[in-house]
Structure formats: C-alpha cells, structure tokens
Coordinates of C-alpha atoms in Angstrom, one line a residue:
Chain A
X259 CA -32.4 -10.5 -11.1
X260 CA -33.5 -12.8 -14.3
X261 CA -37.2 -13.5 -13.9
X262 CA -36.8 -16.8 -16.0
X263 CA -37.9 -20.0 -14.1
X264 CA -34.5 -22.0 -13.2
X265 CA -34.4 -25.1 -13.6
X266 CA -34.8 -27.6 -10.1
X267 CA -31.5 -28.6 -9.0
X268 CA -31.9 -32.2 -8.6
X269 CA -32.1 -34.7 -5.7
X270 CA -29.2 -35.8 -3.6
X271 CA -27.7 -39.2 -4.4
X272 CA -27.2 -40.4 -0.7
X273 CA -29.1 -42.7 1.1
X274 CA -29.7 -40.2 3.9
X275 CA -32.0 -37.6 5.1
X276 CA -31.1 -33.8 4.9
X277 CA -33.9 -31.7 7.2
X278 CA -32.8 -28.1 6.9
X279 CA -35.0 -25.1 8.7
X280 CA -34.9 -21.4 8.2
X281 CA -36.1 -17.9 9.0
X282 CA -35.0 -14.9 10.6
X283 CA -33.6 -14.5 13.6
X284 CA -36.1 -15.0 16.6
X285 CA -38.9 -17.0 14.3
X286 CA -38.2 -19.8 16.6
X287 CA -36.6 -22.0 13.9
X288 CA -33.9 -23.1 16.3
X289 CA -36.5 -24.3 19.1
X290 CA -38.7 -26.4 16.5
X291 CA -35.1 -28.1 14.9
X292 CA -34.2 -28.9 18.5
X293 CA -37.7 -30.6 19.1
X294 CA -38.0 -32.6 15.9
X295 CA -34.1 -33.1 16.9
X296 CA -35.8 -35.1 20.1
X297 CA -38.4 -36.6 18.3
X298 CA -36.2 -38.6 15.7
X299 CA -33.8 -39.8 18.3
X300 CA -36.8 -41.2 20.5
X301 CA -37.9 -43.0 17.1
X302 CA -34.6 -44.8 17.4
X303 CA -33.0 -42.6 14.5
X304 CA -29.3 -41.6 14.6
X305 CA -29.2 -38.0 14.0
X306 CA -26.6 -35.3 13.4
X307 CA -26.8 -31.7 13.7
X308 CA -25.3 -28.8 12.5
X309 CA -25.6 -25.6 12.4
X310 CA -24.5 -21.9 10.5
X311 CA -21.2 -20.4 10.8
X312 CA -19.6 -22.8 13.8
X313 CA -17.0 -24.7 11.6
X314 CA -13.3 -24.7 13.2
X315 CA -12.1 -23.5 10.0
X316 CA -13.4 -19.7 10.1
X317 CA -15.6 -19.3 13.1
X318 CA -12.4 -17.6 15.2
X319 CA -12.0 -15.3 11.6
X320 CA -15.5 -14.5 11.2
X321 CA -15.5 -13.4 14.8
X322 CA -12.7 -11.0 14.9
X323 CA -13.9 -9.5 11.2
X324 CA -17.5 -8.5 13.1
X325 CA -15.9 -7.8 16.4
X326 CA -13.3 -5.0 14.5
X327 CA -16.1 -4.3 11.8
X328 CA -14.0 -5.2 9.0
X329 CA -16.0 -7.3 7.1
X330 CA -16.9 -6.0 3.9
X331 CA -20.6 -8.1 2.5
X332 CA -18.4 -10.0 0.3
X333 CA -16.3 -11.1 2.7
X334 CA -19.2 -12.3 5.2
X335 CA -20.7 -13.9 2.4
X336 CA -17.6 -15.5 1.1
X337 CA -16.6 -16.7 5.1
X338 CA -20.0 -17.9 5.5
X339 CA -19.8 -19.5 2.3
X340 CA -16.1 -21.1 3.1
X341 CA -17.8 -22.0 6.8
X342 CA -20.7 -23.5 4.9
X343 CA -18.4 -26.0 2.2
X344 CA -16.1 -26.8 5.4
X345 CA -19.3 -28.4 7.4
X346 CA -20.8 -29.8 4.1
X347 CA -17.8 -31.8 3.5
X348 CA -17.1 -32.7 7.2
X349 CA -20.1 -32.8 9.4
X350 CA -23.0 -33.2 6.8
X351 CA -21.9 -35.5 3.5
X352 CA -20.3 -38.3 5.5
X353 CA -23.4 -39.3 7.6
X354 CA -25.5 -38.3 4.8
X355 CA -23.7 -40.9 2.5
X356 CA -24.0 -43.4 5.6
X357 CA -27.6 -43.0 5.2
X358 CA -28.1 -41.1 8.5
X359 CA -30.0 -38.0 9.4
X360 CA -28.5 -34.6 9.2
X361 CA -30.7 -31.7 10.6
X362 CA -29.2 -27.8 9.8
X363 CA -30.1 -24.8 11.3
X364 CA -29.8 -22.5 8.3
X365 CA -28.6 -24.0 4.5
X366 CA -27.5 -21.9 1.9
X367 CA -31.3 -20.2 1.9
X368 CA -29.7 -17.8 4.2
X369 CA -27.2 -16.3 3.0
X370 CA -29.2 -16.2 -0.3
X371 CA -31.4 -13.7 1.8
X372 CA -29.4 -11.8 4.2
X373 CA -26.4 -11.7 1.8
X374 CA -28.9 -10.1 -0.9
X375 CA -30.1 -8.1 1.4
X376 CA -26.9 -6.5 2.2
X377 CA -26.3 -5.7 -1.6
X378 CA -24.2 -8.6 -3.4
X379 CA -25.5 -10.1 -6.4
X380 CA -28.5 -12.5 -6.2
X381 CA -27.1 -14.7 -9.4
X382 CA -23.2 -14.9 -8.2
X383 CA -24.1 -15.8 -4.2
X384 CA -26.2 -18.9 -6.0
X385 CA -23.7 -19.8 -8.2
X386 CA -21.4 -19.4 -5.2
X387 CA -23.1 -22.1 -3.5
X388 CA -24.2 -24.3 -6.7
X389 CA -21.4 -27.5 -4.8
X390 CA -24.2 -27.4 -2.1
X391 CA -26.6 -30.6 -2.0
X392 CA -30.5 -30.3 -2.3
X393 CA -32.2 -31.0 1.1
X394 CA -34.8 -33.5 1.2
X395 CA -36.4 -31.2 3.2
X396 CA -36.7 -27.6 4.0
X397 CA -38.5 -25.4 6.5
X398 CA -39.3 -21.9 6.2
X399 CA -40.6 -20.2 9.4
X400 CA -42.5 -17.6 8.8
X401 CA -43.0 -14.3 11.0
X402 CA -43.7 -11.2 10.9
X403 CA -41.0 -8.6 11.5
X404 CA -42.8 -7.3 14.5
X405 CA -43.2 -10.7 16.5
X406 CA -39.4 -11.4 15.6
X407 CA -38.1 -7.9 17.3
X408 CA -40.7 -8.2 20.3
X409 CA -39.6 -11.7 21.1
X410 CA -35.5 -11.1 20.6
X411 CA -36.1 -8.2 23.2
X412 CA -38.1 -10.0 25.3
X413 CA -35.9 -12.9 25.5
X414 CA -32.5 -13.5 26.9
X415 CA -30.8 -12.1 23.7
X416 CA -30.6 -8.2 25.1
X417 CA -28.7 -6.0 22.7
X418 CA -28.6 -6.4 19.3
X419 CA -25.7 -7.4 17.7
X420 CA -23.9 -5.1 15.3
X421 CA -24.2 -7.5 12.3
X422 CA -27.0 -9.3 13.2
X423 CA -28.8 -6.0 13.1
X424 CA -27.2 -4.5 9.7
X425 CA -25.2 -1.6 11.2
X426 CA -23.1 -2.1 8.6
X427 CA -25.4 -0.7 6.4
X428 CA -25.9 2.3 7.5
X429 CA -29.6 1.9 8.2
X430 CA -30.5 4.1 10.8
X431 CA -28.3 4.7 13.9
X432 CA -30.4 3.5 16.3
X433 CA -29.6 -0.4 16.5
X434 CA -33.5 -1.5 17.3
X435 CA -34.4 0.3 14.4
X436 CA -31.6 -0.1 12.1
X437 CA -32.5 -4.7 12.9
X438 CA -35.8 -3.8 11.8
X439 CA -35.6 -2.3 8.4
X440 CA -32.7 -5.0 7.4
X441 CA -34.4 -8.1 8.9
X442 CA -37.2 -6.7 7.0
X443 CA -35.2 -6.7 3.6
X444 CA -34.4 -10.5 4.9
X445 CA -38.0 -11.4 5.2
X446 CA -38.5 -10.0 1.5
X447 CA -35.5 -12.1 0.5
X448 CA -37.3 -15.2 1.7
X449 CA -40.3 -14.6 0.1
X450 CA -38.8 -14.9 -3.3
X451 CA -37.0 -17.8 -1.9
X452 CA -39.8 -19.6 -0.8
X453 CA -41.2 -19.9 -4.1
X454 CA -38.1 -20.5 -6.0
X455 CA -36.6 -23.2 -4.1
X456 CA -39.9 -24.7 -2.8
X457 CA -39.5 -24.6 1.1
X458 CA -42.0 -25.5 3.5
X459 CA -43.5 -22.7 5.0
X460 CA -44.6 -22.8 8.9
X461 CA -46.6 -20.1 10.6
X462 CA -44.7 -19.2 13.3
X463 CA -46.9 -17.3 15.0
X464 CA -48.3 -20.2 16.1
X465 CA -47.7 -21.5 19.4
X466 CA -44.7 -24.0 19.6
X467 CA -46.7 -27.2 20.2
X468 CA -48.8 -26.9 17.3
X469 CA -45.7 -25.5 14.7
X470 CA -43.8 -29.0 16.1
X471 CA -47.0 -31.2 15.6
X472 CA -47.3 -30.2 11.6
X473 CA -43.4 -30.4 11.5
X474 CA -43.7 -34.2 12.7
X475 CA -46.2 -35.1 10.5
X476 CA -44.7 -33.9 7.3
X477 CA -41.2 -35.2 8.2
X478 CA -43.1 -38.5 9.1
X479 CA -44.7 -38.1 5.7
X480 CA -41.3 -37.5 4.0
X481 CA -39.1 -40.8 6.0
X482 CA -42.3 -43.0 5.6
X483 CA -39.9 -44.8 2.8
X484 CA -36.6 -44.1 4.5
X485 CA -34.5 -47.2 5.1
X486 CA -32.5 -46.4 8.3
X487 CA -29.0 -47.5 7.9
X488 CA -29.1 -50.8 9.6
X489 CA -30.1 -54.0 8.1
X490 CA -34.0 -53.7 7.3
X491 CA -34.6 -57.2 6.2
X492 CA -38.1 -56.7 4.8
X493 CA -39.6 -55.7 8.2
X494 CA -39.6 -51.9 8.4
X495 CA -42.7 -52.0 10.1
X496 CA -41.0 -53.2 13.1
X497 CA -37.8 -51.7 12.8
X498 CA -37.4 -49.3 15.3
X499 CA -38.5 -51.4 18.0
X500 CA -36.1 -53.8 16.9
X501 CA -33.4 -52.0 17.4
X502 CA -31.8 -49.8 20.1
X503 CA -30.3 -47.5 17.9
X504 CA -27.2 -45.5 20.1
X505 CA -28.1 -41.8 21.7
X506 CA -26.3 -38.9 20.0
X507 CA -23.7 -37.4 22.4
Chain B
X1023 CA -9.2 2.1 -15.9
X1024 CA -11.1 3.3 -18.3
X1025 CA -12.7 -0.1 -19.6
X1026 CA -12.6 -1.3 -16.6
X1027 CA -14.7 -4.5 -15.9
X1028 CA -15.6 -7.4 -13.7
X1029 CA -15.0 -11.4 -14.5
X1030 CA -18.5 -12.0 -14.2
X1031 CA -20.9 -10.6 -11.4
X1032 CA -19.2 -7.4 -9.5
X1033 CA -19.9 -5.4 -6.7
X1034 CA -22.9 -3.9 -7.3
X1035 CA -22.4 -0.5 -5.1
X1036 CA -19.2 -0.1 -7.3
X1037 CA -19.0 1.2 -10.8
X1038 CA -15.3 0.1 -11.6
X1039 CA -14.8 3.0 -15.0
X1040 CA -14.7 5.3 -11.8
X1041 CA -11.4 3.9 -10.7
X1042 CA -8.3 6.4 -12.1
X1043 CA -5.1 3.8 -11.1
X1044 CA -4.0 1.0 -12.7
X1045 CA -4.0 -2.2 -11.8
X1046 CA -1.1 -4.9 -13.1
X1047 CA -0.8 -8.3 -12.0
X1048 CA 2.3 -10.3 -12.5
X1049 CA 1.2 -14.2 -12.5
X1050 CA 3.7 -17.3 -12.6
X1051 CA 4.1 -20.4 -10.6
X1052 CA 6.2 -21.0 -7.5
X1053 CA 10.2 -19.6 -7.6
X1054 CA 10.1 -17.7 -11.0
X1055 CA 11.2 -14.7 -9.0
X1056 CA 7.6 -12.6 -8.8
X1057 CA 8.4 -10.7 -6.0
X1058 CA 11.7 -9.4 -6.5
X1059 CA 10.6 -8.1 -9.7
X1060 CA 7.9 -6.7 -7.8
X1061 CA 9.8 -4.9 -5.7
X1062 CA 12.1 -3.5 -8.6
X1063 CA 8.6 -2.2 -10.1
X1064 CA 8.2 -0.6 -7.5
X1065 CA 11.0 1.4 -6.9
X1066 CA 11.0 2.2 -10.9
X1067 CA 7.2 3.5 -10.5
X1068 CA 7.9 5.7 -7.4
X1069 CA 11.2 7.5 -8.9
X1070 CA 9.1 8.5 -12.0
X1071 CA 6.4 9.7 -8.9
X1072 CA 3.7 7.6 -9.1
X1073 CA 1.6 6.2 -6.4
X1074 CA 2.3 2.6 -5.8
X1075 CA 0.2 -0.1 -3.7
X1076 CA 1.7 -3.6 -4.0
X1077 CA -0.6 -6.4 -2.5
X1078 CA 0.4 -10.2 -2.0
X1079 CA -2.3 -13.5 -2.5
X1080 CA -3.0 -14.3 1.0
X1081 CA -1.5 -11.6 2.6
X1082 CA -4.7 -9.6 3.9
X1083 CA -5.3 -8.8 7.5
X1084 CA -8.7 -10.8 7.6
X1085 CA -7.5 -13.8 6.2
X1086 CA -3.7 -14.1 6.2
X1087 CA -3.3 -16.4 9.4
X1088 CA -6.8 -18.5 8.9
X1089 CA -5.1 -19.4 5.5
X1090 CA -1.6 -20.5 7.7
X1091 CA -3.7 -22.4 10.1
X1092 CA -5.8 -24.1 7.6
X1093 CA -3.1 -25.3 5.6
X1094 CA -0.9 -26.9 8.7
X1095 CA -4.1 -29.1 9.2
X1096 CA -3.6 -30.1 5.4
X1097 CA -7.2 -31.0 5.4
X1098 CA -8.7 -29.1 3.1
X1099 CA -11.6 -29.8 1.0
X1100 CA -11.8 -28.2 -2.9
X1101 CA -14.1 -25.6 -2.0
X1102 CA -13.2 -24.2 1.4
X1103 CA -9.9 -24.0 -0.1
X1104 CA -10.9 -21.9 -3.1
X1105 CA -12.9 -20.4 -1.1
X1106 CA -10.6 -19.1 1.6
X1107 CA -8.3 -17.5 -0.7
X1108 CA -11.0 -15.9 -2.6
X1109 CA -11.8 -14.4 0.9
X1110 CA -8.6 -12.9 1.4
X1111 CA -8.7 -11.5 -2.1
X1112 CA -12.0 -10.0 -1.0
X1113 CA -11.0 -8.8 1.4
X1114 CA -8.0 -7.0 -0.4
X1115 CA -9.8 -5.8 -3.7
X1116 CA -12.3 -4.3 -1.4
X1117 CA -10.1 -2.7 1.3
X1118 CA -6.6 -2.2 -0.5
X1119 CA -7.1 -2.3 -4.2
X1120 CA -10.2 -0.3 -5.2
X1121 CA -9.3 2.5 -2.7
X1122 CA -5.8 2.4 -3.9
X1123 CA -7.2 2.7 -7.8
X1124 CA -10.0 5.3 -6.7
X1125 CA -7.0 7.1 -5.8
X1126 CA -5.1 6.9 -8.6
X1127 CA -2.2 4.7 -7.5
X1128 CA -0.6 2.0 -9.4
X1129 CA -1.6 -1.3 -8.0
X1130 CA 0.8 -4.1 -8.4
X1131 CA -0.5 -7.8 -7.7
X1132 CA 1.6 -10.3 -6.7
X1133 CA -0.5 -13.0 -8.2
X1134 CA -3.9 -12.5 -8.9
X1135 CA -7.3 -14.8 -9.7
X1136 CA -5.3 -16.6 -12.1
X1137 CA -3.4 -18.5 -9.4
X1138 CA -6.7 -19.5 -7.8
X1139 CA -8.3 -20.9 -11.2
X1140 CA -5.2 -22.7 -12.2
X1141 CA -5.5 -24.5 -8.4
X1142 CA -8.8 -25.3 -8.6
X1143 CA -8.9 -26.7 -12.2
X1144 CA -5.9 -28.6 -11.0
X1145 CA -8.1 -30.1 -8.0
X1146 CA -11.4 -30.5 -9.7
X1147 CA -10.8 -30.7 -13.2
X1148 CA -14.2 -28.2 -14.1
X1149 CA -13.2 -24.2 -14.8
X1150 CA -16.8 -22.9 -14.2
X1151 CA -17.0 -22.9 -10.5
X1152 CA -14.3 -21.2 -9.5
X1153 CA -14.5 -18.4 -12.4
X1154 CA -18.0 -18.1 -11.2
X1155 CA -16.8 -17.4 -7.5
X1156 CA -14.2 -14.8 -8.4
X1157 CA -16.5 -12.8 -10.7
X1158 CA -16.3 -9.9 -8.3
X1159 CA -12.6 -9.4 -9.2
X1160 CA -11.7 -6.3 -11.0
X1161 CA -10.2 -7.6 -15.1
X1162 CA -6.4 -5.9 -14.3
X1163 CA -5.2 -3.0 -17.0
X1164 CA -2.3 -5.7 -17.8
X1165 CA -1.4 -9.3 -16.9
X1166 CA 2.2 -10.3 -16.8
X1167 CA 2.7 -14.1 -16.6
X1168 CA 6.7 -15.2 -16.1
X1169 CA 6.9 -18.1 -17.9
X1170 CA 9.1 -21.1 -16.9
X1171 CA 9.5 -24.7 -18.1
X1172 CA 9.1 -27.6 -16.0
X1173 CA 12.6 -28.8 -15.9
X1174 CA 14.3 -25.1 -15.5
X1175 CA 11.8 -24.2 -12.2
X1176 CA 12.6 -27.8 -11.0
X1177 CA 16.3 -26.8 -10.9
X1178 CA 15.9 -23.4 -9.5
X1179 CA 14.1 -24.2 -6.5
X1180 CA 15.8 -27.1 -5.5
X1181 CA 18.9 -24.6 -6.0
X1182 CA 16.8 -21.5 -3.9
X1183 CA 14.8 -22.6 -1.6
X1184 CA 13.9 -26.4 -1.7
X1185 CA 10.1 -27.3 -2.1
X1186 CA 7.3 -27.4 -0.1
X1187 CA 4.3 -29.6 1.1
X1188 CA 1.6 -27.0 -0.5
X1189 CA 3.9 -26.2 -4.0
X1190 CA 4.5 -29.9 -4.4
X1191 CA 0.3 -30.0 -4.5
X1192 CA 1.0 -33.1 -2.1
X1193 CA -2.6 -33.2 -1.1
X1194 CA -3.2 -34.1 -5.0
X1195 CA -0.7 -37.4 -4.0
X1196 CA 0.2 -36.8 -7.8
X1197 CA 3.6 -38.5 -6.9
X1198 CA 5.3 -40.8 -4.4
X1199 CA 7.8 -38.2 -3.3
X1200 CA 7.8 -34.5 -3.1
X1201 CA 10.1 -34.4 -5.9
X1202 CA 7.8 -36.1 -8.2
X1203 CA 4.6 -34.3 -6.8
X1204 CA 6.6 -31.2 -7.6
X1205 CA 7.4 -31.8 -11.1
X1206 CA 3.7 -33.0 -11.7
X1207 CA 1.8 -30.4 -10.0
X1208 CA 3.8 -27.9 -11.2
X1209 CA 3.1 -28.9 -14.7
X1210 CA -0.6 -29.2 -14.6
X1211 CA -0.6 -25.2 -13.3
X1212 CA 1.8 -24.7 -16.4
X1213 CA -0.4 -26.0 -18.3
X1214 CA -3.1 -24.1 -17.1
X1215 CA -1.4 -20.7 -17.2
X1216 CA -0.4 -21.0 -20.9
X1217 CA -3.9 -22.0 -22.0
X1218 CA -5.5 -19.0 -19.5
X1219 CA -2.3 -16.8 -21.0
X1220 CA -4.3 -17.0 -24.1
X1221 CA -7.2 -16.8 -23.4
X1222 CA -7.6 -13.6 -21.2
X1223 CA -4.2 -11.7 -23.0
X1224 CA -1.7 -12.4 -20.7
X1225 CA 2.0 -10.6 -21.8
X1226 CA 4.3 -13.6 -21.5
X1227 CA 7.5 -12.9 -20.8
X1228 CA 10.3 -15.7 -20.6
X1229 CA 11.4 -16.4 -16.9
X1230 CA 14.3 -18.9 -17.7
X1231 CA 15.9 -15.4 -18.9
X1232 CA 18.5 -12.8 -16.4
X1233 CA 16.8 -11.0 -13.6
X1234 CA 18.0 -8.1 -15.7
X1235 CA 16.5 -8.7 -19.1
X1236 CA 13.1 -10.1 -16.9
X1237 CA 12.6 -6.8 -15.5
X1238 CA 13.3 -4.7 -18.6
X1239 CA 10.5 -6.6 -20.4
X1240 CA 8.6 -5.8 -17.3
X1241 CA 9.0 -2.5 -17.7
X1242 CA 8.7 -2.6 -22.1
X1243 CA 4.9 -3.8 -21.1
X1244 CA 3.8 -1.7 -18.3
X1245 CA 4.8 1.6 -19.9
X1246 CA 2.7 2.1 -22.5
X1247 CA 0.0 2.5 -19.4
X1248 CA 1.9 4.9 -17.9
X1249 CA 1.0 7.8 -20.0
X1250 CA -2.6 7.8 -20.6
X1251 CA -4.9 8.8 -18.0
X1252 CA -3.1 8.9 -15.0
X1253 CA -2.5 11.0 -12.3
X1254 CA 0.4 11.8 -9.9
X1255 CA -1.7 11.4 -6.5
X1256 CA -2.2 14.6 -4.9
X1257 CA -0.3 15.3 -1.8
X1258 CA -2.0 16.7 1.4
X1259 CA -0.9 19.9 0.9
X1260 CA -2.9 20.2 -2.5
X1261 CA -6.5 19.7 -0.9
X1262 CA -8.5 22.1 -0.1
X1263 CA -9.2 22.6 3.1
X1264 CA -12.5 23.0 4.8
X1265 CA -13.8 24.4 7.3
X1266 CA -14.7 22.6 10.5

C-alpha cells in the first residue's frame, strides 16, 4: 500500500448530519449508537438510522452466499459494497439532503478493514467506495481483541459465525480461535484507518455510561452550529423547546 | 495467457501468467446475434478437442436472480447497478473462469467488462469509476466486438424479438417511447464500444454481415491463439493416481 499522504476527501454538501461508529464486532459500538440514537430524539432531533449489510437489494443474496459458503472476498466485498451504494442512495442521502440526522452502524471504514483483512487490495476497495459521502462524524471504538471475544462469548451471541469469524480463511480450524487471529488482522486494519481517515477514537473498555457521556459531548460540540430542518428564525437558542419535533417509528 | 494481466488492481492471491487457457470475449450490443455465434464456437473448439467453458454476463449462481429481482423493481441507482453486475462477474471470474483457464480450457465470454463500462459511462457520463471497480477482471487473450449500426440493429430486433424496458435504457427516459429510447440508448453504447474498440484492441468484425461470413471471421481471429501454448486438457485417465 502507497505510504504517500492522500489527499482529505472533502466535506458533504448537505445540510444534514452524518454520525457514523465503528469497531469490531463486540466493542459495543452498536449499544453506544443506540444511546446517542435516544439522546438526539429526546433533544427534539429527527433521526434516521441505518445500518451494514440490511438493504432489500442483497441482504437475501448475501445470506444464501455465507449460508452455502460461496462467497469468494471479492464477492463479499463487492455485495457489501452494492448493499452499501443501495442504502446511501435510499436511506441515507435523502434525509441527509433534508438536513436531517443520519446515524450508521458501520460506513465504508469497515469493509476497508475486514475486506483487507481478508486479502483484496487496500487501494481498489477505496476507490470502490470513492461515490461514498464524508461523515461529519466518525467513531472508532476501540478494544482489545481479548475483551471483544470474552464479551461475544459471554453474551447472547453463542457460536461464532462462519464469516464473522474468518473460516473462510483458513485460519485455524477451531472457530474461537480462527475469530481471533482474523478480528485481530481487523483491529490492525483500523489502526491504519484511524489515522488516515481521522476517526474518533473511544476507549471501549470503558464502562458504557462514561463512553456515551464523551460521545454526547463531542456530538454536542459538533451540532452546536447545526440548523435543524425546521424554520430557525434567529432563535436557535430556544429551538428545541419550541418545537415538538415527531418520534421516529 | 502468457501476458496475462489485470485492468487495474487484481486479486492479489492470484498470479494470472499461471493461467494455461485462453480467454476470448465476444462484445456487441443487444440482438447482434452474440450467442449463437457463441454456441457455433463452441462446437468448432470441441471437434478440434479443446476444452471449452462458455460463461454468460449475469448468469452466475450468486447473482443471477438478485440481478432479475432488482431490475423488475426498476429502481436502481448508478452504483448498485454497476455494482451488481460486477458481483456476478466476480463471482464468475473467480469460480468459473480462472479455474477453467488454470486448467487450460478455452473460455468464451458472452460479453465481458466492456458491456458494464459502456452502461455506466452511458448513466454517469465519467469512465473512471467503473474501470476502477472492475480492475480485478482478467485483460481477455482477444476481444471480438460485432459491430452493428443504429438503424440495421433497430430493424433486426424489432424483426426478432421486439425490445425491452432494460435494452431501451428506459430508466435513462432518453425518449418518449420505447422506440425512441431504443434507438438513443443504443447509440450512446455504440458509441462507446467503438471508442473502447480502439482503445483496448478490440477485433471488429461487421455484424450487419451473414451469420455465415460472421462466424468465419470469428474463427479467422481466434485461431491464430489456437496454436501457441495450449493444451488439450487431460482426461481422468491420464493422472496419476495416488495413493489413499
């Protein structure tokens, strides 16, 4: 991979707010969206959500590929990257352009990870996604490999999943192990990432009422100059008490 | 394929100079008659005894009823639908093609990238993109691109089959009928083809011509492949066999 600095891509043009978190699985990046996610709508914002790999398009294809092991790594890249263009165009540019809020659980970050990790080129999966938009902000969680496997197995998840844990790979045959050593490749992925596209990072080791805390501060921070869509009228001080902005369904 | 090479950025666990086949792709727009001269290939290659694999655009297992669904919702944004059919050829260069090369069969493509860069440019108007997607596609030994004019495919698919919502590029609304749409669409990807036909060395041969004098060119261009660095592929018999 070219060591030369790349240039920043630059700001979208919408009036909106894109808030975009990731990690690896089990860093608890889905727990803190969901919180800021309650947050924003109890400040009065109207705020959409989406999420990785669950547009109508391909989700039924991407299933069957896993569930007969098919899937080659450029075809899961390429599905997740046709899953991804579907959503931007549907779910996250209209309200975006409406000068709503979108929150994603996982952006383009992760497949520039986990796709690298599972050996397709670093420079064609980001020119794959060079259509995507720049979020206005981005959250890395950030946690060691160890906490990650201890609270999956702990959790509700059970059994890994033959994807999610890099069988494909070949890694080692046993699927605990085989999770590790690939979400491990992941979390070397993001590190790069991190620094080249500037996320956020959040200790997620931390417990989940402090990580949330920071989160709302800095997306505070970030909307302090964000005009919500509805008539401001020189009193944005007031605004959200002024209005009673509708509940997401 | 001894020179063999990627667009842009390949698979990086595959070193295509390995590959022993050959791969040909025959290009054209809609109703020049592609796959009948396909078939006729075929049947040529195998009586000589070579190997022969032909693959279709759209036609791989992972992809080839997403593709039907998607386009009966007609709602299709520019990049999902690049980027769908770039899935399905994923799916087929990795899974049918290379292992059919790696083996030392001839690999005929009906269509190839071409079809999918000449869409795109027609949709977006920017060639980079797209190219940049597809750089994992193998560069075939030989392109052949069937040539037709405008007014001569107009006549033969109104005379064959009749058009259709997708060939008429209707979700382009470059017309106020499907006959117009047609003749304008089909253009633009004219167009295109003749400039990429230049550009990446395609052997244009004349479409407007008989089936028979079509397929003889066919053959004129694909056999000077034929005798370099090819092998019949070895029957069953001929391995050896080990023990369990």
């Amino acid at each position: 991979m070219s060591e030369q600095p790349r240039i920043p891509r630059p700001p979208h043009p919408y009036s909106g707010k894109l808030i975009i978190v990731e990690g690896i699985d089990g860093s608890g990046k889905s727990t803190q969206l969901l919180l800021l996610h309650k947050w924003l709508e109890s400040k009065g914002h109207r705020v959409f959500f989406t999420e990785w790999n669950s547009s109508e398009l391909v989700k039924d294809t991407t299933k069957r590929g896993k569930k007969n092991k098919s899937l080659t790594p450029t075809t899961f890249s390429l599905l997740h990257a046709t899953d991804f263009a579907s959503r931007l165009y549907h779910e996250i540019l209209p309200p975006l352009k409406a000068g709503m809020i979108v929150l994603a659980d996982r952006y383009m970050y992760t497949a520039f990870a986990r796709d690298v990790a599972r050996g397709v080129s670093p420079e064609w999966i980001r020119k794959l996604y060079s259509f995507a938009i720049t979020p206005d902000m981005a959250f890395y969680f950030k946690v060691p490999i160890e906490v990650a496997v201890s609270r999956l197995l702990g959790g509700t998840r059970g059994q890994f999943k033959y994807y999610e844990a890099g069988m494909d790979m070949n890694l080692s045959p046993d699927v605990t192990e085989s999770f590790r050593i690939f979400q491990s490749n992941i979390l070397a992925q993001y590190e790069k990432i991190v620094d080249e596209f500037q996320l956020i990072t959040i200790d997620a080791t931390k417990d989940i009422e402090s990580q949330q805390n920071n989160m709302r501060l800095l997306v505070g921070e970030a909307l302090k100059d964000y005009k919500p869509r509805r008539g401001t009228h020189g009193r944005r001080t007031v605004f959200w008490r002024r209005f009673e902005e509708p509940k997401s369904e | 394929m001894v020179d063999a090479q990627y667009f842009g950025d390949g698979l990086k666990n595959l070193n295509p100079s390995d590959l022993k086949g050959k791969l040909i792709a025959i290009e054209g727009t809609d109703g020049v008659g592609r796959s009948t001269h396909i078939e006729m290939l075929q049947e040529w290659l195998e009586v000589q005894g070579y190997g022969v694999l032909t693959t279709g655009w759209t036609r791989s297992n992972l992809m080839s009823k997403t593709i039907e669904m998607a386009k009966e919702g007609n709602i299709l944004d520019r990049w999902s639908f690049s980027l769908l059919y770039a899935t399905d050829f994923a799916d087929r260069l990795e899974l049918q093609i290379i292992p059919a090369l790696r083996s030392g069969f001839i690999v005929l493509a009906d269509r190839y990238i071409y079809t999918a860069l000449a869409r795109d440019f027609v949709r977006s108007g920017n060639r980079q993109w797209v190219r940049d997607v597809f750089g994992f596609a193998l560069v075939p030994d030989l392109v052949c691109y069937l040539r037709i004019d405008i007014e001569t495919l107009v006549l033969r698919v109104i005379e064959t089959k009749g058009m259709n919502y997708w060939e008429s590029g209707m979700d382009l609304r470059l017309g106020s009928d499907l006959y117009d749409s047609f003749k304008k669409y089909q253009s633009l990807l004219i167009e295109e083809f003749d400039k990429m036909a230049e550009e990446f060395h395609f052997e244009v041969i004349d479409a407007r011509k008989s089936p028979d004098e079509i397929q003889d060119a066919l053959r004129s261009k694909i056999q000077p492949l034929l005798t370099t660095n090819l092998r019949s592929p070895e029957l069953p018999s001929d391995r050896h066999i080990q023990p369990a």
